[in-house]
């Protein structure tokens, strides 16, 4: 399968713990996006990478969130000191540019 | 006021019916108008996009944009049970950052559609 992949698919954690998600984009895509989707809502933009450079961060991305794309390929999204309000689906998308192709998402539950 | 408003539904219609899904928006900077379909526990997938006012057809699907009213619609003809999903409108604004274009999508809340066999 040559689509966007995300790992893990599900993550359950206790409040205060750190979590890290991984996204592997389509190989020739130089743009990578992270979105967050809560129940009953559409995805909301979090951040955008052009190759390894993080060019924009949403106000939604508090100081507890950090994203990297060290070699312009895969990307990681880390959440430190998780809160119950962080429970959501975290979606990754890539493009070359043009159409954004989405991965299946990582569903985070913070207890 | 949200930049994009979409009736969340849910919407249930019998198989074969015509479905109409709608969004309104407030930001005139949006340049592309898209519809995504999202099945349960999956990421969104692009159904159709357009950039001008008017209609665009693709099989049983028609996307309609009225820029003067800031109103977009998706029509599904001869609806099938396999069309049951959440439909998200998404509007795209291309922002130039460091000489690169950030194709930032702003989504509606999504409408959950069920087609009853």
JSON list of N, CA and C in Angstrom, two decimals, chain A residues 4-6 21-26 29-36 43-51 53-58 61 67-69 72-77 89-106, chain B residues 34 36 44 91-97 100-107:
[
{"chain": "A", "resi": 4, "resn": "UNK", "atom": "N", "xyz": [-0.74, 7.13, 2.65]},
{"chain": "A", "resi": 4, "resn": "UNK", "atom": "CA", "xyz": [-0.22, 7.70, 3.88]},
{"chain": "A", "resi": 4, "resn": "UNK", "atom": "C", "xyz": [-0.50, 6.71, 5.03]},
{"chain": "A", "resi": 5, "resn": "UNK", "atom": "N", "xyz": [0.52, 6.44, 5.82]},
{"chain": "A", "resi": 5, "resn": "UNK", "atom": "CA", "xyz": [0.30, 5.54, 6.95]},
{"chain": "A", "resi": 5, "resn": "UNK", "atom": "C", "xyz": [0.59, 6.27, 8.25]},
{"chain": "A", "resi": 6, "resn": "UNK", "atom": "N", "xyz": [-0.11, 5.85, 9.31]},
{"chain": "A", "resi": 6, "resn": "UNK", "atom": "CA", "xyz": [0.06, 6.47, 10.62]},
{"chain": "A", "resi": 6, "resn": "UNK", "atom": "C", "xyz": [0.16, 5.38, 11.67]},
{"chain": "A", "resi": 21, "resn": "UNK", "atom": "N", "xyz": [3.23, 10.30, 17.99]},
{"chain": "A", "resi": 21, "resn": "UNK", "atom": "CA", "xyz": [2.61, 9.65, 16.84]},
{"chain": "A", "resi": 21, "resn": "UNK", "atom": "C", "xyz": [3.54, 9.81, 15.64]},
{"chain": "A", "resi": 22, "resn": "UNK", "atom": "N", "xyz": [3.45, 8.84, 14.73]},
{"chain": "A", "resi": 22, "resn": "UNK", "atom": "CA", "xyz": [4.28, 8.88, 13.53]},
{"chain": "A", "resi": 22, "resn": "UNK", "atom": "C", "xyz": [3.40, 8.91, 12.29]},
{"chain": "A", "resi": 23, "resn": "UNK", "atom": "N", "xyz": [3.85, 9.65, 11.28]},
{"chain": "A", "resi": 23, "resn": "UNK", "atom": "CA", "xyz": [3.18, 9.68, 9.98]},
{"chain": "A", "resi": 23, "resn": "UNK", "atom": "C", "xyz": [4.21, 9.42, 8.89]},
{"chain": "A", "resi": 24, "resn": "UNK", "atom": "N", "xyz": [3.91, 8.48, 8.02]},
{"chain": "A", "resi": 24, "resn": "UNK", "atom": "CA", "xyz": [4.73, 8.23, 6.83]},
{"chain": "A", "resi": 24, "resn": "UNK", "atom": "C", "xyz": [3.95, 8.67, 5.61]},
{"chain": "A", "resi": 25, "resn": "UNK", "atom": "N", "xyz": [4.38, 9.76, 4.96]},
{"chain": "A", "resi": 25, "resn": "UNK", "atom": "CA", "xyz": [3.62, 10.27, 3.81]},
{"chain": "A", "resi": 25, "resn": "UNK", "atom": "C", "xyz": [3.87, 9.43, 2.57]},
{"chain": "A", "resi": 26, "resn": "UNK", "atom": "N", "xyz": [3.16, 9.75, 1.51]},
{"chain": "A", "resi": 26, "resn": "UNK", "atom": "CA", "xyz": [3.44, 9.17, 0.20]},
{"chain": "A", "resi": 26, "resn": "UNK", "atom": "C", "xyz": [4.85, 9.63, -0.20]},
{"chain": "A", "resi": 29, "resn": "UNK", "atom": "N", "xyz": [5.91, 12.96, -1.92]},
{"chain": "A", "resi": 29, "resn": "UNK", "atom": "CA", "xyz": [5.23, 14.17, -1.47]},
{"chain": "A", "resi": 29, "resn": "UNK", "atom": "C", "xyz": [6.15, 15.01, -0.58]},
{"chain": "A", "resi": 30, "resn": "UNK", "atom": "N", "xyz": [6.28, 16.31, -0.92]},
{"chain": "A", "resi": 30, "resn": "UNK", "atom": "CA", "xyz": [7.16, 17.16, -0.13]},
{"chain": "A", "resi": 30, "resn": "UNK", "atom": "C", "xyz": [6.40, 17.98, 0.92]},
{"chain": "A", "resi": 31, "resn": "UNK", "atom": "N", "xyz": [5.07, 17.95, 0.87]},
{"chain": "A", "resi": 31, "resn": "UNK", "atom": "CA", "xyz": [4.29, 18.70, 1.85]},
{"chain": "A", "resi": 31, "resn": "UNK", "atom": "C", "xyz": [3.58, 17.73, 2.79]},
{"chain": "A", "resi": 32, "resn": "UNK", "atom": "N", "xyz": [3.60, 18.08, 4.06]},
{"chain": "A", "resi": 32, "resn": "UNK", "atom": "CA", "xyz": [2.99, 17.22, 5.07]},
{"chain": "A", "resi": 32, "resn": "UNK", "atom": "C", "xyz": [2.22, 18.09, 6.02]},
{"chain": "A", "resi": 33, "resn": "UNK", "atom": "N", "xyz": [0.99, 17.67, 6.36]},
{"chain": "A", "resi": 33, "resn": "UNK", "atom": "CA", "xyz": [0.08, 18.42, 7.21]},
{"chain": "A", "resi": 33, "resn": "UNK", "atom": "C", "xyz": [-0.37, 17.54, 8.37]},
{"chain": "A", "resi": 34, "resn": "UNK", "atom": "N", "xyz": [-0.55, 18.17, 9.53]},
{"chain": "A", "resi": 34, "resn": "UNK", "atom": "CA", "xyz": [-1.22, 17.52, 10.66]},
{"chain": "A", "resi": 34, "resn": "UNK", "atom": "C", "xyz": [-2.53, 18.25, 10.93]},
{"chain": "A", "resi": 35, "resn": "UNK", "atom": "N", "xyz": [-3.58, 17.45, 11.18]},
{"chain": "A", "resi": 35, "resn": "UNK", "atom": "CA", "xyz": [-4.90, 17.98, 11.54]},
{"chain": "A", "resi": 35, "resn": "UNK", "atom": "C", "xyz": [-5.38, 17.25, 12.79]},
{"chain": "A", "resi": 36, "resn": "UNK", "atom": "N", "xyz": [-6.28, 17.88, 13.51]},
{"chain": "A", "resi": 36, "resn": "UNK", "atom": "CA", "xyz": [-6.93, 17.23, 14.65]},
{"chain": "A", "resi": 36, "resn": "UNK", "atom": "C", "xyz": [-8.43, 17.23, 14.42]},
{"chain": "A", "resi": 43, "resn": "UNK", "atom": "N", "xyz": [-11.94, 18.07, 10.52]},
{"chain": "A", "resi": 43, "resn": "UNK", "atom": "CA", "xyz": [-10.52, 18.24, 10.88]},
{"chain": "A", "resi": 43, "resn": "UNK", "atom": "C", "xyz": [-10.13, 19.71, 10.99]},
{"chain": "A", "resi": 44, "resn": "UNK", "atom": "N", "xyz": [-9.25, 20.01, 11.95]},
{"chain": "A", "resi": 44, "resn": "UNK", "atom": "CA", "xyz": [-8.74, 21.37, 12.13]},
{"chain": "A", "resi": 44, "resn": "UNK", "atom": "C", "xyz": [-7.23, 21.36, 11.91]},
{"chain": "A", "resi": 45, "resn": "UNK", "atom": "N", "xyz": [-6.76, 22.31, 11.13]},
{"chain": "A", "resi": 45, "resn": "UNK", "atom": "CA", "xyz": [-5.35, 22.42, 10.78]},
{"chain": "A", "resi": 45, "resn": "UNK", "atom": "C", "xyz": [-4.50, 22.64, 12.03]},
{"chain": "A", "resi": 46, "resn": "UNK", "atom": "N", "xyz": [-3.40, 21.88, 12.14]},
{"chain": "A", "resi": 46, "resn": "UNK", "atom": "CA", "xyz": [-2.45, 22.07, 13.24]},
{"chain": "A", "resi": 46, "resn": "UNK", "atom": "C", "xyz": [-1.14, 22.66, 12.76]},
{"chain": "A", "resi": 47, "resn": "UNK", "atom": "N", "xyz": [-0.52, 22.01, 11.75]},
{"chain": "A", "resi": 47, "resn": "UNK", "atom": "CA", "xyz": [0.79, 22.47, 11.31]},
{"chain": "A", "resi": 47, "resn": "UNK", "atom": "C", "xyz": [1.09, 21.94, 9.92]},
{"chain": "A", "resi": 48, "resn": "UNK", "atom": "N", "xyz": [2.10, 22.52, 9.28]},
{"chain": "A", "resi": 48, "resn": "UNK", "atom": "CA", "xyz": [2.43, 22.24, 7.88]},
{"chain": "A", "resi": 48, "resn": "UNK", "atom": "C", "xyz": [3.95, 22.23, 7.70]},
{"chain": "A", "resi": 49, "resn": "UNK", "atom": "N", "xyz": [4.45, 21.22, 6.99]},
{"chain": "A", "resi": 49, "resn": "UNK", "atom": "CA", "xyz": [5.87, 21.11, 6.65]},
{"chain": "A", "resi": 49, "resn": "UNK", "atom": "C", "xyz": [6.03, 21.17, 5.13]},
{"chain": "A", "resi": 50, "resn": "UNK", "atom": "N", "xyz": [7.02, 21.94, 4.71]},
{"chain": "A", "resi": 50, "resn": "UNK", "atom": "CA", "xyz": [7.49, 21.89, 3.34]},
{"chain": "A", "resi": 50, "resn": "UNK", "atom": "C", "xyz": [8.87, 21.23, 3.44]},
{"chain": "A", "resi": 51, "resn": "UNK", "atom": "N", "xyz": [8.98, 20.00, 2.94]},
{"chain": "A", "resi": 51, "resn": "UNK", "atom": "CA", "xyz": [10.17, 19.18, 3.20]},
{"chain": "A", "resi": 51, "resn": "UNK", "atom": "C", "xyz": [10.40, 19.11, 4.71]},
{"chain": "A", "resi": 53, "resn": "UNK", "atom": "N", "xyz": [11.13, 21.72, 6.70]},
{"chain": "A", "resi": 53, "resn": "UNK", "atom": "CA", "xyz": [10.85, 23.01, 7.35]},
{"chain": "A", "resi": 53, "resn": "UNK", "atom": "C", "xyz": [9.38, 23.10, 7.79]},
{"chain": "A", "resi": 54, "resn": "UNK", "atom": "N", "xyz": [9.20, 23.42, 9.08]},
{"chain": "A", "resi": 54, "resn": "UNK", "atom": "CA", "xyz": [7.85, 23.64, 9.60]},
{"chain": "A", "resi": 54, "resn": "UNK", "atom": "C", "xyz": [7.50, 25.10, 9.33]},
{"chain": "A", "resi": 55, "resn": "UNK", "atom": "N", "xyz": [6.59, 25.35, 8.40]},
{"chain": "A", "resi": 55, "resn": "UNK", "atom": "CA", "xyz": [6.34, 26.70, 7.93]},
{"chain": "A", "resi": 55, "resn": "UNK", "atom": "C", "xyz": [5.16, 27.38, 8.61]},
{"chain": "A", "resi": 56, "resn": "UNK", "atom": "N", "xyz": [4.26, 26.62, 9.20]},
{"chain": "A", "resi": 56, "resn": "UNK", "atom": "CA", "xyz": [3.14, 27.27, 9.87]},
{"chain": "A", "resi": 56, "resn": "UNK", "atom": "C", "xyz": [2.63, 26.39, 11.01]},
{"chain": "A", "resi": 57, "resn": "UNK", "atom": "N", "xyz": [2.26, 27.04, 12.09]},
{"chain": "A", "resi": 57, "resn": "UNK", "atom": "CA", "xyz": [1.65, 26.35, 13.24]},
{"chain": "A", "resi": 57, "resn": "UNK", "atom": "C", "xyz": [0.36, 27.07, 13.61]},
{"chain": "A", "resi": 58, "resn": "UNK", "atom": "N", "xyz": [-0.68, 26.30, 13.86]},
{"chain": "A", "resi": 58, "resn": "UNK", "atom": "CA", "xyz": [-1.95, 26.88, 14.27]},
{"chain": "A", "resi": 58, "resn": "UNK", "atom": "C", "xyz": [-1.88, 27.33, 15.73]},
{"chain": "A", "resi": 61, "resn": "UNK", "atom": "N", "xyz": [-2.00, 24.64, 18.37]},
{"chain": "A", "resi": 61, "resn": "UNK", "atom": "CA", "xyz": [-0.81, 23.89, 18.75]},
{"chain": "A", "resi": 61, "resn": "UNK", "atom": "C", "xyz": [-0.15, 24.59, 19.94]},
{"chain": "A", "resi": 67, "resn": "UNK", "atom": "N", "xyz": [6.07, 19.12, 16.64]},
{"chain": "A", "resi": 67, "resn": "UNK", "atom": "CA", "xyz": [6.09, 18.27, 15.46]},
{"chain": "A", "resi": 67, "resn": "UNK", "atom": "C", "xyz": [7.43, 18.43, 14.77]},
{"chain": "A", "resi": 68, "resn": "UNK", "atom": "N", "xyz": [7.90, 17.32, 14.19]},
{"chain": "A", "resi": 68, "resn": "UNK", "atom": "CA", "xyz": [9.17, 17.34, 13.48]},
{"chain": "A", "resi": 68, "resn": "UNK", "atom": "C", "xyz": [9.06, 16.54, 12.19]},
{"chain": "A", "resi": 69, "resn": "UNK", "atom": "N", "xyz": [9.91, 16.89, 11.25]},
{"chain": "A", "resi": 69, "resn": "UNK", "atom": "CA", "xyz": [10.03, 16.10, 10.03]},
{"chain": "A", "resi": 69, "resn": "UNK", "atom": "C", "xyz": [11.51, 16.14, 9.65]},
{"chain": "A", "resi": 72, "resn": "UNK", "atom": "N", "xyz": [12.72, 15.31, 6.03]},
{"chain": "A", "resi": 72, "resn": "UNK", "atom": "CA", "xyz": [11.75, 15.60, 4.97]},
{"chain": "A", "resi": 72, "resn": "UNK", "atom": "C", "xyz": [10.96, 14.40, 4.52]},
{"chain": "A", "resi": 73, "resn": "UNK", "atom": "N", "xyz": [11.01, 13.32, 5.32]},
{"chain": "A", "resi": 73, "resn": "UNK", "atom": "CA", "xyz": [10.22, 12.14, 4.96]},
{"chain": "A", "resi": 73, "resn": "UNK", "atom": "C", "xyz": [9.12, 11.95, 5.99]},
{"chain": "A", "resi": 74, "resn": "UNK", "atom": "N", "xyz": [9.31, 11.03, 6.96]},
{"chain": "A", "resi": 74, "resn": "UNK", "atom": "CA", "xyz": [8.28, 10.82, 7.98]},
{"chain": "A", "resi": 74, "resn": "UNK", "atom": "C", "xyz": [8.24, 12.00, 8.94]},
{"chain": "A", "resi": 75, "resn": "UNK", "atom": "N", "xyz": [7.14, 12.08, 9.66]},
{"chain": "A", "resi": 75, "resn": "UNK", "atom": "CA", "xyz": [6.98, 13.15, 10.65]},
{"chain": "A", "resi": 75, "resn": "UNK", "atom": "C", "xyz": [6.49, 12.55, 11.97]},
{"chain": "A", "resi": 76, "resn": "UNK", "atom": "N", "xyz": [6.84, 13.22, 13.06]},
{"chain": "A", "resi": 76, "resn": "UNK", "atom": "CA", "xyz": [6.32, 12.83, 14.38]},
{"chain": "A", "resi": 76, "resn": "UNK", "atom": "C", "xyz": [5.60, 14.01, 15.01]},
{"chain": "A", "resi": 77, "resn": "UNK", "atom": "N", "xyz": [4.57, 13.70, 15.76]},
{"chain": "A", "resi": 77, "resn": "UNK", "atom": "CA", "xyz": [3.84, 14.68, 16.54]},
{"chain": "A", "resi": 77, "resn": "UNK", "atom": "C", "xyz": [3.87, 14.21, 17.99]},
{"chain": "A", "resi": 89, "resn": "UNK", "atom": "N", "xyz": [-8.91, 12.50, 17.16]},
{"chain": "A", "resi": 89, "resn": "UNK", "atom": "CA", "xyz": [-8.25, 11.77, 16.08]},
{"chain": "A", "resi": 89, "resn": "UNK", "atom": "C", "xyz": [-7.21, 12.72, 15.50]},
{"chain": "A", "resi": 90, "resn": "UNK", "atom": "N", "xyz": [-5.97, 12.27, 15.39]},
{"chain": "A", "resi": 90, "resn": "UNK", "atom": "CA", "xyz": [-4.90, 13.09, 14.81]},
{"chain": "A", "resi": 90, "resn": "UNK", "atom": "C", "xyz": [-4.64, 12.54, 13.40]},
{"chain": "A", "resi": 91, "resn": "UNK", "atom": "N", "xyz": [-4.88, 13.41, 12.41]},
{"chain": "A", "resi": 91, "resn": "UNK", "atom": "CA", "xyz": [-4.78, 13.02, 11.01]},
{"chain": "A", "resi": 91, "resn": "UNK", "atom": "C", "xyz": [-3.55, 13.65, 10.38]},
{"chain": "A", "resi": 92, "resn": "UNK", "atom": "N", "xyz": [-2.91, 12.89, 9.53]},
{"chain": "A", "resi": 92, "resn": "UNK", "atom": "CA", "xyz": [-1.78, 13.37, 8.77]},
{"chain": "A", "resi": 92, "resn": "UNK", "atom": "C", "xyz": [-2.19, 13.34, 7.29]},
{"chain": "A", "resi": 93, "resn": "UNK", "atom": "N", "xyz": [-1.73, 14.32, 6.53]},
{"chain": "A", "resi": 93, "resn": "UNK", "atom": "CA", "xyz": [-2.00, 14.35, 5.09]},
{"chain": "A", "resi": 93, "resn": "UNK", "atom": "C", "xyz": [-0.73, 14.77, 4.38]},
{"chain": "A", "resi": 94, "resn": "UNK", "atom": "N", "xyz": [-0.56, 14.32, 3.15]},
{"chain": "A", "resi": 94, "resn": "UNK", "atom": "CA", "xyz": [0.60, 14.76, 2.36]},
{"chain": "A", "resi": 94, "resn": "UNK", "atom": "C", "xyz": [0.14, 15.15, 0.96]},
{"chain": "A", "resi": 95, "resn": "UNK", "atom": "N", "xyz": [0.96, 15.99, 0.32]},
{"chain": "A", "resi": 95, "resn": "UNK", "atom": "CA", "xyz": [0.66, 16.43, -1.04]},
{"chain": "A", "resi": 95, "resn": "UNK", "atom": "C", "xyz": [1.97, 16.77, -1.74]},
{"chain": "A", "resi": 96, "resn": "UNK", "atom": "N", "xyz": [1.86, 17.00, -3.06]},
{"chain": "A", "resi": 96, "resn": "UNK", "atom": "CA", "xyz": [3.11, 17.15, -3.82]},
{"chain": "A", "resi": 96, "resn": "UNK", "atom": "C", "xyz": [3.34, 18.46, -4.56]},
{"chain": "A", "resi": 97, "resn": "UNK", "atom": "N", "xyz": [2.68, 19.53, -4.55]},
{"chain": "A", "resi": 97, "resn": "UNK", "atom": "CA", "xyz": [1.42, 19.86, -3.85]},
{"chain": "A", "resi": 97, "resn": "UNK", "atom": "C", "xyz": [0.19, 19.42, -4.63]},
{"chain": "A", "resi": 98, "resn": "UNK", "atom": "N", "xyz": [-0.94, 20.01, -4.35]},
{"chain": "A", "resi": 98, "resn": "UNK", "atom": "CA", "xyz": [-2.20, 19.61, -4.96]},
{"chain": "A", "resi": 98, "resn": "UNK", "atom": "C", "xyz": [-3.06, 18.88, -3.95]},
{"chain": "A", "resi": 99, "resn": "UNK", "atom": "N", "xyz": [-3.71, 17.83, -4.41]},
{"chain": "A", "resi": 99, "resn": "UNK", "atom": "CA", "xyz": [-4.63, 17.09, -3.54]},
{"chain": "A", "resi": 99, "resn": "UNK", "atom": "C", "xyz": [-3.90, 16.59, -2.30]},
{"chain": "A", "resi": 100, "resn": "UNK", "atom": "N", "xyz": [-4.53, 16.80, -1.15]},
{"chain": "A", "resi": 100, "resn": "UNK", "atom": "CA", "xyz": [-3.99, 16.27, 0.09]},
{"chain": "A", "resi": 100, "resn": "UNK", "atom": "C", "xyz": [-4.57, 14.88, 0.31]},
{"chain": "A", "resi": 101, "resn": "UNK", "atom": "N", "xyz": [-3.68, 13.91, 0.49]},
{"chain": "A", "resi": 101, "resn": "UNK", "atom": "CA", "xyz": [-4.08, 12.54, 0.76]},
{"chain": "A", "resi": 101, "resn": "UNK", "atom": "C", "xyz": [-3.94, 12.29, 2.25]},
{"chain": "A", "resi": 102, "resn": "UNK", "atom": "N", "xyz": [-5.01, 11.82, 2.86]},
{"chain": "A", "resi": 102, "resn": "UNK", "atom": "CA", "xyz": [-5.04, 11.64, 4.31]},
{"chain": "A", "resi": 102, "resn": "UNK", "atom": "C", "xyz": [-4.71, 10.20, 4.70]},
{"chain": "A", "resi": 103, "resn": "UNK", "atom": "N", "xyz": [-4.07, 10.07, 5.83]},
{"chain": "A", "resi": 103, "resn": "UNK", "atom": "CA", "xyz": [-3.88, 8.78, 6.44]},
{"chain": "A", "resi": 103, "resn": "UNK", "atom": "C", "xyz": [-5.11, 8.39, 7.25]},
{"chain": "A", "resi": 104, "resn": "UNK", "atom": "N", "xyz": [-5.09, 7.19, 7.85]},
{"chain": "A", "resi": 104, "resn": "UNK", "atom": "CA", "xyz": [-6.25, 6.70, 8.61]},
{"chain": "A", "resi": 104, "resn": "UNK", "atom": "C", "xyz": [-6.40, 7.35, 9.97]},
{"chain": "A", "resi": 105, "resn": "UNK", "atom": "N", "xyz": [-5.37, 8.06, 10.42]},
{"chain": "A", "resi": 105, "resn": "UNK", "atom": "CA", "xyz": [-5.47, 8.75, 11.70]},
{"chain": "A", "resi": 105, "resn": "UNK", "atom": "C", "xyz": [-5.00, 7.92, 12.87]},
{"chain": "A", "resi": 106, "resn": "UNK", "atom": "N", "xyz": [-4.63, 8.61, 13.94]},
{"chain": "A", "resi": 106, "resn": "UNK", "atom": "CA", "xyz": [-4.34, 8.00, 15.24]},
{"chain": "A", "resi": 106, "resn": "UNK", "atom": "C", "xyz": [-5.38, 8.51, 16.21]},
{"chain": "B", "resi": 34, "resn": "UNK", "atom": "N", "xyz": [-14.09, 22.15, -1.99]},
{"chain": "B", "resi": 34, "resn": "UNK", "atom": "CA", "xyz": [-13.93, 20.71, -2.08]},
{"chain": "B", "resi": 34, "resn": "UNK", "atom": "C", "xyz": [-14.97, 19.97, -1.25]},
{"chain": "B", "resi": 36, "resn": "UNK", "atom": "N", "xyz": [-15.12, 16.22, 0.70]},
{"chain": "B", "resi": 36, "resn": "UNK", "atom": "CA", "xyz": [-14.46, 15.00, 1.13]},
{"chain": "B", "resi": 36, "resn": "UNK", "atom": "C", "xyz": [-15.52, 14.04, 1.67]},
{"chain": "B", "resi": 44, "resn": "UNK", "atom": "N", "xyz": [-10.34, 11.26, 5.69]},
{"chain": "B", "resi": 44, "resn": "UNK", "atom": "CA", "xyz": [-11.15, 11.80, 4.60]},
{"chain": "B", "resi": 44, "resn": "UNK", "atom": "C", "xyz": [-10.49, 11.51, 3.24]},
{"chain": "B", "resi": 91, "resn": "UNK", "atom": "N", "xyz": [-12.69, 24.13, 2.33]},
{"chain": "B", "resi": 91, "resn": "UNK", "atom": "CA", "xyz": [-12.34, 25.29, 1.51]},
{"chain": "B", "resi": 91, "resn": "UNK", "atom": "C", "xyz": [-10.86, 25.54, 1.65]},
{"chain": "B", "resi": 92, "resn": "UNK", "atom": "N", "xyz": [-10.26, 25.88, 0.53]},
{"chain": "B", "resi": 92, "resn": "UNK", "atom": "CA", "xyz": [-8.80, 25.99, 0.50]},
{"chain": "B", "resi": 92, "resn": "UNK", "atom": "C", "xyz": [-8.38, 27.41, 0.19]},
{"chain": "B", "resi": 93, "resn": "UNK", "atom": "N", "xyz": [-7.45, 27.89, 1.00]},
{"chain": "B", "resi": 93, "resn": "UNK", "atom": "CA", "xyz": [-6.82, 29.19, 0.78]},
{"chain": "B", "resi": 93, "resn": "UNK", "atom": "C", "xyz": [-5.33, 28.94, 0.64]},
{"chain": "B", "resi": 94, "resn": "UNK", "atom": "N", "xyz": [-4.77, 29.38, -0.45]},
{"chain": "B", "resi": 94, "resn": "UNK", "atom": "CA", "xyz": [-3.33, 29.19, -0.65]},
{"chain": "B", "resi": 94, "resn": "UNK", "atom": "C", "xyz": [-2.61, 30.40, -0.09]},
{"chain": "B", "resi": 95, "resn": "UNK", "atom": "N", "xyz": [-1.81, 30.17, 0.95]},
{"chain": "B", "resi": 95, "resn": "UNK", "atom": "CA", "xyz": [-1.07, 31.25, 1.59]},
{"chain": "B", "resi": 95, "resn": "UNK", "atom": "C", "xyz": [0.41, 31.10, 1.26]},
{"chain": "B", "resi": 96, "resn": "UNK", "atom": "N", "xyz": [1.02, 32.18, 0.84]},
{"chain": "B", "resi": 96, "resn": "UNK", "atom": "CA", "xyz": [2.44, 32.13, 0.52]},
{"chain": "B", "resi": 96, "resn": "UNK", "atom": "C", "xyz": [3.26, 32.32, 1.79]},
{"chain": "B", "resi": 97, "resn": "UNK", "atom": "N", "xyz": [4.09, 31.34, 2.10]},
{"chain": "B", "resi": 97, "resn": "UNK", "atom": "CA", "xyz": [4.97, 31.43, 3.26]},
{"chain": "B", "resi": 97, "resn": "UNK", "atom": "C", "xyz": [6.36, 31.06, 2.79]},
{"chain": "B", "resi": 100, "resn": "UNK", "atom": "N", "xyz": [6.76, 29.47, -0.44]},
{"chain": "B", "resi": 100, "resn": "UNK", "atom": "CA", "xyz": [6.04, 28.22, -0.67]},
{"chain": "B", "resi": 100, "resn": "UNK", "atom": "C", "xyz": [4.55, 28.45, -0.39]},
{"chain": "B", "resi": 101, "resn": "UNK", "atom": "N", "xyz": [3.73, 27.71, -1.04]},
{"chain": "B", "resi": 101, "resn": "UNK", "atom": "CA", "xyz": [2.29, 27.84, -0.86]},
{"chain": "B", "resi": 101, "resn": "UNK", "atom": "C", "xyz": [1.77, 26.86, 0.18]},
{"chain": "B", "resi": 102, "resn": "UNK", "atom": "N", "xyz": [1.20, 27.38, 1.25]},
{"chain": "B", "resi": 102, "resn": "UNK", "atom": "CA", "xyz": [0.54, 26.53, 2.24]},
{"chain": "B", "resi": 102, "resn": "UNK", "atom": "C", "xyz": [-0.89, 26.35, 1.82]},
{"chain": "B", "resi": 103, "resn": "UNK", "atom": "N", "xyz": [-1.24, 25.15, 1.38]},
{"chain": "B", "resi": 103, "resn": "UNK", "atom": "CA", "xyz": [-2.60, 24.88, 0.93]},
{"chain": "B", "resi": 103, "resn": "UNK", "atom": "C", "xyz": [-3.42, 24.45, 2.14]},
{"chain": "B", "resi": 104, "resn": "UNK", "atom": "N", "xyz": [-3.88, 25.45, 2.86]},
{"chain": "B", "resi": 104, "resn": "UNK", "atom": "CA", "xyz": [-4.52, 25.21, 4.15]},
{"chain": "B", "resi": 104, "resn": "UNK", "atom": "C", "xyz": [-6.01, 24.95, 3.96]},
{"chain": "B", "resi": 105, "resn": "UNK", "atom": "N", "xyz": [-6.46, 23.79, 4.41]},
{"chain": "B", "resi": 105, "resn": "UNK", "atom": "CA", "xyz": [-7.86, 23.42, 4.28]},
{"chain": "B", "resi": 105, "resn": "UNK", "atom": "C", "xyz": [-8.62, 23.82, 5.54]},
{"chain": "B", "resi": 106, "resn": "UNK", "atom": "N", "xyz": [-9.79, 24.41, 5.35]},
{"chain": "B", "resi": 106, "resn": "UNK", "atom": "CA", "xyz": [-10.72, 24.70, 6.45]},
{"chain": "B", "resi": 106, "resn": "UNK", "atom": "C", "xyz": [-11.96, 23.87, 6.20]},
{"chain": "B", "resi": 107, "resn": "UNK", "atom": "N", "xyz": [-12.26, 22.98, 7.14]},
{"chain": "B", "resi": 107, "resn": "UNK", "atom": "CA", "xyz": [-13.35, 22.03, 6.97]},
{"chain": "B", "resi": 107, "resn": "UNK", "atom": "C", "xyz": [-14.62, 22.50, 7.67]}
]
